[in-house]
Each structure stands twice: as C-alpha cells, then as structure tokens.
Amino acid sequence: MSQWTHPETAAIHGGKDHSDPQRALATPLYQTSTFAFENTAQGAARFAGEDEGPIYSRLGNPTVAELERRVAALEGMEAAVATASGMAAVSAALLGVLKSGDHLVASKAVYGCSFALMNHMLPRFGIEVSFVDMTKPEEVADAIRDNTKALFLETPVNPNLEVIDLEAIGALVKRHGLIGIADNTFLTPLLQKPVQYGFELVLHSATKYLNGHGDVIAGILCGSSERIAEIRGTAIKDIGGVLGPFEAWLILRGLKTLPVRMERHCQSALKVAQWLEAHPKVKAVYYPGLESHPGYRFLGGQMLGAGGVIAFELEAGLQASANFIDRLELFTLAVSLGDAESLISHPASMTHSPYSAEERAMAGISDSLIRVSIGLEHVEDLVADLAASLDKL
Ligand SMILES: Cc1ncc(COP(=O)(O)O)c(C=O)c1O
C-alpha cells in the first residue's frame, strides 16, 4: 500500500521494489523461464515455501511480481496476480473461488467472452449462473440463494456504458457473505476502487488502459494476500495462464503515465460525447460524463471520471452505420480500448458476438450500438473525422 495521497505519484512509485543491487531506475527484466538453485537443499526449501527465492516463471518472476505489487498498491489492495490476458484473470477469479454446486450471480451485460465463460463453461462444471440487471439492486437481491457464492460485474458496462451502483450491490455482497468480483478495466484504479465497496476481487484486462500502448495482451487480479495466494496456487499455477516477464515490463512502463493518459482520455471523451449528442444525425449517446446519462449521478462518488469509452447510435440504419464507420480515417476499426490510438467497433458483430441475438436483446446490447475508445490524439482532429463521415450519411 502506498504512502502517497496523489495517484500521479502512486502510479510511478507505489509498490516499487528498491532492492535491485544495481539500483536500476527502470524495473530489471528477468526474461528467463527458470532460476538456478545453489544446491538441492535450497531447491527443496523453495518448493516447501521455506526460502522465498524464485523457482520457475510460471510460479513467479521478479519482473511480474513488481507489476503485481504496483497494481495492488494502486487498487489499495494487498496483493495481485498477473495473468496472460484479461480473460485469464476473469477465469482465474471464477475458477479460483467456485466449485460444483455453487451459484454465481452475474451482470447480464458484460464483455462478450466473460459472458461466454459464465454462460457456457461454468455450467459444464456444475456451477449455476443467474444473469440479472445489476442496475436494479432488487433484482440482484431476488437472485441470491442459499448456495450463492460469488457475484460478478463490470461498471461501466462494456459496451452499453450503463453504470452499476457499487455501494448498493456491495451492501448485498456483504450482507450475504458473497465474494464480490469486479472487472475494473474501463475506469482503472485511478478513477474507481471497487474494494471500497466490499468487492474482494478486482480484475483488469491490462491489455487496455493499464498498459495503454496497444502492444500487449495481459490481465491482473487483485485481492487479499490470502485469497491471491490461494488463486495463484490453483487456478494460476495448475491451469497456467501466467503473464510473461516482457509483457509485465511493458505494462510497468505504461503504468507510469496512466494518470496523465486517463486525464486526457476523459477530457477528450467528454468533448466528443457532447459533440455527438448535439449532432442531428446521432440518435443517442451513452457516456456517463454526460448529464443526460443515468450514470452521471455517480460521478464524483464511485467514479472520479467517466473514462474514455463512448457508445452511440445513429438515426440511420445498420448498413449506413457500417458505412459511417468504414469512412473514418483517424479512428481505427479495431476491437480493444484504452490505447493512444482512437478505436471504433461494432459490439454486436464483434466483441459481443458470443451473445446470441436474443441474449443481446435481453442484456440491453443494441445491434445499432457503435463503441469508440477515445485515444490521445487532439480532440479537434477526432471530431473532424467523425463530422466528415457523418456529413456523408
Ligand atoms: C471489460 C473487459 N474485461 C475483460 C476483457 C478481456 O480482456 P483480454 O482481451 O485482455 O483477455 C475485455 C476485453 O475487451 C474487456 O473489455
């Protein structure tokens, strides 16, 4: 846990290990699969947990460990385990705490592969899942049963940007002794800390803002030291979705600029969202930084900023919306978010295609929804690109 009150400082110094004998400013990259033991006694002691040194990079690596300490410090949590992808963090959280016969309550609108995992894979292992509208705490309360073990959500929701009341849902989690799992990818620990509302496990697709440069696939899962040790020793060690040291090293580099990047992402996203909202060819804009958005009331409370992702729908039909996307020059047509480059995608046919059309309709994911991740380019250039394509509609 960091002793600094300002996130800009914590993002650079929080959780940093100063024990490197060369006193390197940047974290040394331990690009190695294994670590030599001095003798058999030391090897045995490491496996027995009596000697803390490294063994083998699937079980732990000093560069990866630095990333784990740094992100845990930012989330205000005790420990973290870095994973090979955001999905490896989602699956490690769920497989690490659930067993056959348990019941999970999940938000009905989540990232498409998280939905696929919970809807298709978990039932194969005898885990029941109820998908509910988490913007309605009474629906969540009704879904909780005697065998409910955990609750899973993300907020703002990918892709429709609905905001879930963390305090209300966190109160239910605490009252029923559930393990609350929050995917904090969209806002990062700088703008939202689910642990403050009783969520025991907080995870990220570190592919997105934490890294921020579009060159890594990674995830991270934060929790108490005890819970993370348990997950590391099972769902990570034996299933094996660990993060490589080079990826960790790149994310460590990205983390240092996270506060300045987030500030710019939020500022530009608000300007773009306001501009879209005022445009006659735009039917609806979903961005919690807009006063018209139901999630706006959480700004300054659970959310210190509204983030860089906006969803919107055009007045025109699906084909015209596709043409609008295809004509853009500055926005890259690609899934992912949180990069320096602005990205645009069509969730129904891309990130949320693991949902069937009926499941998408039930989850409130409209087929006409367009999702943009506002990057770090000058906002006037972004608006000009959108304007030029909308003009041609
Ligand atoms: C909210 C959210 N969670 C999890 C994931 C999965 O992350 P990854 O692609 O790093 O596995 C994504 C990916 O888009 C996401 O948007």
Tab-separated table of C-alpha atoms in Angstrom, residues 62-347:
chain	number	residue	atom	x	y	z
A	62	PRO	CA	10.590	-10.859	-10.154
A	63	THR	CA	9.553	-8.539	-13.040
A	64	VAL	CA	5.986	-9.847	-12.947
A	65	ALA	CA	5.986	-9.591	-9.146
A	66	GLU	CA	6.869	-5.896	-9.385
A	67	LEU	CA	3.862	-5.325	-11.650
A	68	GLU	CA	1.670	-7.224	-9.196
A	69	ARG	CA	2.818	-5.067	-6.278
A	70	ARG	CA	2.408	-1.861	-8.282
A	71	VAL	CA	-1.164	-2.572	-9.424
A	72	ALA	CA	-2.203	-3.880	-5.990
A	73	ALA	CA	-0.902	-0.617	-4.494
A	74	LEU	CA	-2.931	1.424	-6.990
A	75	GLU	CA	-6.104	-0.562	-6.250
A	76	GLY	CA	-5.482	-0.162	-2.496
A	77	MET	CA	-5.435	-3.958	-2.154
A	78	GLU	CA	-2.918	-6.283	-0.517
A	79	ALA	CA	-1.822	-8.468	-3.419
A	80	ALA	CA	-2.272	-9.262	-7.097
A	81	VAL	CA	-1.521	-11.982	-9.601
A	82	ALA	CA	-0.771	-11.049	-13.216
A	83	THR	CA	-2.260	-13.230	-15.946
A	84	ALA	CA	-1.761	-13.984	-19.634
A	85	SER	CA	-4.868	-11.990	-20.620
A	86	GLY	CA	-7.849	-10.222	-19.116
A	87	MET	CA	-9.838	-13.416	-19.715
A	88	ALA	CA	-7.221	-15.397	-17.769
A	89	ALA	CA	-7.871	-13.012	-14.853
A	90	VAL	CA	-11.662	-13.440	-15.201
A	91	SER	CA	-11.361	-17.239	-15.380
A	92	ALA	CA	-8.819	-17.399	-12.518
A	93	ALA	CA	-11.176	-15.378	-10.309
A	94	LEU	CA	-14.190	-17.572	-11.104
A	95	LEU	CA	-12.439	-20.954	-11.156
A	96	GLY	CA	-10.409	-19.965	-8.118
A	97	VAL	CA	-13.415	-19.381	-5.879
A	98	LEU	CA	-16.291	-21.502	-7.308
A	99	LYS	CA	-16.868	-25.234	-7.135
A	100	SER	CA	-19.513	-27.623	-8.387
A	101	GLY	CA	-22.850	-26.927	-6.689
A	102	ASP	CA	-22.135	-23.213	-6.197
A	103	HIS	CA	-24.281	-20.475	-7.666
A	104	LEU	CA	-22.989	-17.252	-9.234
A	105	VAL	CA	-24.974	-14.039	-9.737
A	106	ALA	CA	-23.633	-12.105	-12.712
A	107	SER	CA	-24.469	-8.916	-14.518
A	108	LYS	CA	-26.330	-9.759	-17.701
A	109	ALA	CA	-24.289	-7.238	-19.674
A	110	VAL	CA	-20.556	-7.862	-19.559
A	111	TYR	CA	-17.681	-8.255	-22.030
A	112	GLY	CA	-18.698	-10.965	-24.556
A	113	CYS	CA	-16.090	-13.600	-23.611
A	114	SER	CA	-16.798	-13.148	-19.878
A	115	PHE	CA	-20.424	-13.874	-20.736
A	116	ALA	CA	-19.436	-16.943	-22.789
A	117	LEU	CA	-17.316	-18.287	-19.927
A	118	MET	CA	-20.110	-17.867	-17.389
A	119	ASN	CA	-22.954	-18.922	-19.685
A	120	HIS	CA	-21.344	-21.936	-21.388
A	121	MET	CA	-18.261	-23.132	-19.493
A	122	LEU	CA	-19.173	-22.777	-15.817
A	123	PRO	CA	-22.392	-24.853	-16.125
A	124	ARG	CA	-20.250	-27.704	-17.545
A	125	PHE	CA	-18.544	-27.833	-14.153
A	126	GLY	CA	-21.820	-27.860	-12.210
A	127	ILE	CA	-21.828	-24.148	-11.399
A	128	GLU	CA	-25.168	-22.397	-11.811
A	129	VAL	CA	-25.235	-18.803	-13.039
A	130	SER	CA	-28.072	-16.259	-12.880
A	131	PHE	CA	-27.716	-13.230	-15.133
A	132	VAL	CA	-29.505	-10.175	-13.761
A	133	ASP	CA	-29.883	-6.471	-14.409
A	134	MET	CA	-27.426	-5.086	-11.888
A	135	THR	CA	-28.709	-1.550	-12.330
A	136	LYS	CA	-31.675	-2.863	-10.287
A	137	PRO	CA	-30.372	-3.929	-6.843
A	138	GLU	CA	-33.758	-5.533	-6.050
A	139	GLU	CA	-33.258	-7.930	-8.989
A	140	VAL	CA	-29.863	-8.838	-7.590
A	141	ALA	CA	-31.304	-9.407	-4.097
A	142	ASP	CA	-34.019	-11.683	-5.548
A	143	ALA	CA	-31.436	-13.789	-7.389
A	144	ILE	CA	-29.339	-14.580	-4.291
A	145	ARG	CA	-29.887	-18.131	-2.965
A	146	ASP	CA	-28.500	-20.283	-0.178
A	147	ASN	CA	-25.776	-21.665	-2.451
A	148	THR	CA	-24.803	-18.292	-3.983
A	149	LYS	CA	-21.071	-17.971	-3.513
A	150	ALA	CA	-19.997	-15.041	-5.682
A	151	LEU	CA	-21.190	-12.047	-7.673
A	152	PHE	CA	-19.585	-10.728	-10.869
A	153	LEU	CA	-19.955	-7.329	-12.517
A	154	GLU	CA	-18.209	-4.671	-14.533
A	155	THR	CA	-19.045	-0.974	-14.431
A	156	PRO	CA	-19.385	0.983	-16.647
A	157	VAL	CA	-20.692	-1.963	-18.605
A	158	ASN	CA	-18.970	-2.956	-21.845
A	159	PRO	CA	-20.409	-1.994	-24.326
A	160	ASN	CA	-23.516	-0.009	-23.330
A	161	LEU	CA	-21.851	2.138	-20.626
A	162	GLU	CA	-24.555	1.517	-18.018
A	163	VAL	CA	-23.298	2.302	-14.536
A	164	ILE	CA	-23.945	-0.090	-11.655
A	165	ASP	CA	-24.309	1.273	-8.118
A	166	LEU	CA	-21.284	-0.270	-6.375
A	167	GLU	CA	-22.452	0.823	-2.938
A	168	ALA	CA	-25.881	-0.830	-3.288
A	169	ILE	CA	-24.523	-4.042	-4.805
A	170	GLY	CA	-21.563	-4.063	-2.404
A	171	ALA	CA	-24.036	-3.889	0.507
A	172	LEU	CA	-25.770	-7.037	-0.805
A	173	VAL	CA	-22.416	-8.770	-1.248
A	174	LYS	CA	-21.517	-8.020	2.381
A	175	ARG	CA	-24.959	-8.874	3.785
A	176	HIS	CA	-24.960	-12.301	2.125
A	177	GLY	CA	-21.264	-13.049	2.654
A	178	LEU	CA	-20.586	-13.333	-1.085
A	179	ILE	CA	-17.279	-12.946	-2.863
A	180	GLY	CA	-17.742	-9.800	-4.955
A	181	ILE	CA	-15.720	-9.789	-8.183
A	182	ALA	CA	-15.449	-6.520	-10.121
A	183	ASP	CA	-13.908	-6.054	-13.561
A	184	ASN	CA	-12.412	-2.558	-13.282
A	185	THR	CA	-10.949	-2.408	-16.803
A	186	PHE	CA	-12.947	0.597	-18.047
A	187	LEU	CA	-12.050	3.049	-15.287
A	188	THR	CA	-8.735	1.773	-13.844
A	189	PRO	CA	-7.916	2.086	-10.134
A	190	LEU	CA	-7.332	5.808	-10.624
A	191	LEU	CA	-10.997	6.514	-11.295
A	192	GLN	CA	-12.730	3.743	-9.361
A	193	LYS	CA	-11.828	1.426	-6.486
A	194	PRO	CA	-14.406	-1.361	-6.064
A	195	VAL	CA	-12.603	-2.600	-2.913
A	196	GLN	CA	-14.004	0.454	-1.117
A	197	TYR	CA	-17.483	-1.001	-1.595
A	198	GLY	CA	-16.677	-4.504	-0.369
A	199	PHE	CA	-15.543	-6.193	-3.593
A	200	GLU	CA	-12.972	-8.806	-2.602
A	201	LEU	CA	-11.529	-9.435	-6.051
A	202	VAL	CA	-10.853	-6.676	-8.584
A	203	LEU	CA	-9.514	-7.502	-12.019
A	204	HIS	CA	-8.409	-5.848	-15.224
A	205	SER	CA	-7.761	-6.552	-18.806
A	206	ALA	CA	-4.315	-4.928	-18.526
A	207	THR	CA	-4.318	-5.062	-22.330
A	208	LYS	CA	-6.287	-1.822	-22.100
A	209	TYR	CA	-5.546	1.334	-20.069
A	210	LEU	CA	-3.012	-0.140	-17.614
A	211	ASN	CA	-0.640	-0.841	-20.483
A	212	GLY	CA	-2.111	1.821	-22.736
A	213	HIS	CA	0.028	1.270	-25.834
A	214	GLY	CA	-1.777	-1.457	-27.729
A	215	ASP	CA	1.160	-3.865	-27.728
A	216	VAL	CA	0.327	-6.368	-25.003
A	217	ILE	CA	-2.344	-8.918	-24.036
A	218	ALA	CA	-2.457	-9.193	-20.243
A	219	GLY	CA	-4.626	-9.316	-17.156
A	220	ILE	CA	-4.310	-8.821	-13.421
A	221	LEU	CA	-6.378	-9.917	-10.456
A	222	CYS	CA	-6.138	-8.131	-7.077
A	223	GLY	CA	-7.323	-9.281	-3.670
A	224	SER	CA	-6.240	-10.055	-0.108
A	225	SER	CA	-2.844	-11.753	0.297
A	226	GLU	CA	-4.595	-14.912	1.426
A	227	ARG	CA	-7.088	-15.052	-1.448
A	228	ILE	CA	-4.467	-14.260	-4.090
A	229	ALA	CA	-2.077	-16.889	-2.680
A	230	GLU	CA	-4.887	-19.438	-2.885
A	231	ILE	CA	-5.747	-18.495	-6.507
A	232	ARG	CA	-2.088	-18.345	-7.505
A	233	GLY	CA	-1.556	-21.838	-6.115
A	234	THR	CA	-4.514	-23.330	-8.003
A	235	ALA	CA	-6.141	-21.513	-10.926
A	236	ILE	CA	-2.831	-19.894	-11.936
A	237	LYS	CA	-0.164	-22.485	-11.077
A	238	ASP	CA	-2.072	-25.506	-12.325
A	239	ILE	CA	-4.133	-24.019	-15.162
A	240	GLY	CA	-1.168	-21.965	-16.215
A	241	GLY	CA	-2.343	-18.631	-17.638
A	242	VAL	CA	0.629	-16.651	-16.339
A	243	LEU	CA	1.953	-13.376	-17.699
A	244	GLY	CA	5.369	-13.338	-19.380
A	245	PRO	CA	8.082	-11.045	-17.961
A	246	PHE	CA	8.413	-8.902	-21.090
A	247	GLU	CA	4.689	-8.138	-21.123
A	248	ALA	CA	4.904	-7.234	-17.424
A	249	TRP	CA	7.860	-4.970	-18.156
A	250	LEU	CA	5.925	-3.149	-20.891
A	251	ILE	CA	2.948	-2.638	-18.585
A	252	LEU	CA	5.246	-1.326	-15.838
A	253	ARG	CA	6.368	1.279	-18.359
A	254	GLY	CA	2.787	2.092	-19.305
A	255	LEU	CA	1.679	2.463	-15.696
A	256	LYS	CA	3.934	5.464	-15.108
A	257	THR	CA	1.858	7.577	-17.491
A	258	LEU	CA	-1.547	6.162	-16.529
A	259	PRO	CA	-2.719	9.302	-14.636
A	260	VAL	CA	-1.869	11.734	-17.441
A	261	ARG	CA	-3.311	9.403	-20.055
A	262	MET	CA	-6.560	8.916	-18.132
A	263	GLU	CA	-6.958	12.641	-17.636
A	264	ARG	CA	-6.667	13.218	-21.383
A	265	HIS	CA	-8.875	10.234	-22.301
A	266	CYS	CA	-11.617	11.580	-20.004
A	267	GLN	CA	-11.350	15.205	-21.185
A	268	SER	CA	-11.443	14.287	-24.871
A	269	ALA	CA	-14.188	11.675	-24.444
A	270	LEU	CA	-16.428	14.245	-22.771
A	271	LYS	CA	-15.907	16.708	-25.631
A	272	VAL	CA	-16.594	14.054	-28.269
A	273	ALA	CA	-19.670	12.796	-26.389
A	274	GLN	CA	-21.057	16.343	-26.103
A	275	TRP	CA	-20.431	16.951	-29.784
A	276	LEU	CA	-22.112	13.683	-30.781
A	277	GLU	CA	-25.089	14.412	-28.510
A	278	ALA	CA	-25.678	17.738	-30.271
A	279	HIS	CA	-25.471	16.207	-33.764
A	280	PRO	CA	-28.825	15.813	-35.562
A	281	LYS	CA	-27.797	12.504	-37.183
A	282	VAL	CA	-26.992	10.908	-33.801
A	283	LYS	CA	-29.929	9.187	-32.086
A	284	ALA	CA	-28.415	8.508	-28.664
A	285	VAL	CA	-25.091	8.834	-26.849
A	286	TYR	CA	-24.160	6.691	-23.856
A	287	TYR	CA	-21.374	8.235	-21.790
A	288	PRO	CA	-21.605	8.652	-18.006
A	289	GLY	CA	-19.886	12.030	-18.201
A	290	LEU	CA	-22.985	13.492	-19.896
A	291	GLU	CA	-25.613	14.990	-17.614
A	292	SER	CA	-28.259	13.186	-19.665
A	293	HIS	CA	-26.793	9.768	-18.716
A	294	PRO	CA	-28.350	7.924	-15.733
A	295	GLY	CA	-24.835	7.088	-14.520
A	296	TYR	CA	-23.904	10.775	-14.238
A	297	ARG	CA	-25.057	10.819	-10.594
A	298	PHE	CA	-22.139	8.510	-9.707
A	299	LEU	CA	-19.514	10.973	-10.948
A	300	GLY	CA	-17.516	12.372	-8.068
A	301	GLY	CA	-18.706	9.431	-5.966
A	302	GLN	CA	-17.821	5.886	-7.006
A	303	MET	CA	-16.389	7.234	-10.293
A	304	LEU	CA	-13.803	10.006	-10.220
A	305	GLY	CA	-14.044	10.264	-14.008
A	306	ALA	CA	-16.201	8.831	-16.771
A	307	GLY	CA	-13.377	7.165	-18.719
A	308	GLY	CA	-12.570	7.151	-22.411
A	309	VAL	CA	-15.192	4.840	-23.909
A	310	ILE	CA	-18.372	6.152	-25.528
A	311	ALA	CA	-21.229	4.227	-27.147
A	312	PHE	CA	-23.719	5.784	-29.534
A	313	GLU	CA	-26.386	5.005	-32.100
A	314	LEU	CA	-27.084	6.825	-35.339
A	315	GLU	CA	-30.507	7.785	-36.662
A	316	ALA	CA	-29.605	5.885	-39.838
A	317	GLY	CA	-29.903	2.080	-40.137
A	318	LEU	CA	-27.319	-0.667	-39.704
A	319	GLN	CA	-25.831	-0.522	-43.204
A	320	ALA	CA	-25.496	3.265	-43.104
A	321	SER	CA	-23.848	2.968	-39.649
A	322	ALA	CA	-21.375	0.456	-41.091
A	323	ASN	CA	-20.656	2.839	-43.973
A	324	PHE	CA	-20.124	5.655	-41.464
A	325	ILE	CA	-17.536	3.521	-39.611
A	326	ASP	CA	-15.808	2.415	-42.810
A	327	ARG	CA	-15.367	6.027	-44.000
A	328	LEU	CA	-13.493	7.169	-40.871
A	329	GLU	CA	-9.826	7.872	-41.386
A	330	LEU	CA	-8.413	8.684	-37.963
A	331	PHE	CA	-10.398	6.169	-35.907
A	332	THR	CA	-9.066	2.651	-36.429
A	333	LEU	CA	-11.685	-0.053	-36.901
A	334	ALA	CA	-10.466	-2.487	-34.256
A	335	VAL	CA	-11.670	-4.089	-31.036
A	336	SER	CA	-9.888	-3.171	-27.764
A	337	LEU	CA	-9.778	0.128	-25.956
A	338	GLY	CA	-7.532	2.252	-23.798
A	339	ASP	CA	-4.817	2.828	-26.391
A	340	ALA	CA	-3.191	6.031	-27.660
A	341	GLU	CA	-4.983	5.434	-30.968
A	342	SER	CA	-8.730	6.058	-31.093
A	343	LEU	CA	-10.571	2.843	-31.939
A	344	ILE	CA	-14.075	2.178	-33.190
A	345	SER	CA	-16.011	-1.080	-33.227
A	346	HIS	CA	-19.443	-2.619	-33.667
A	347	PRO	CA	-20.067	-4.671	-30.479
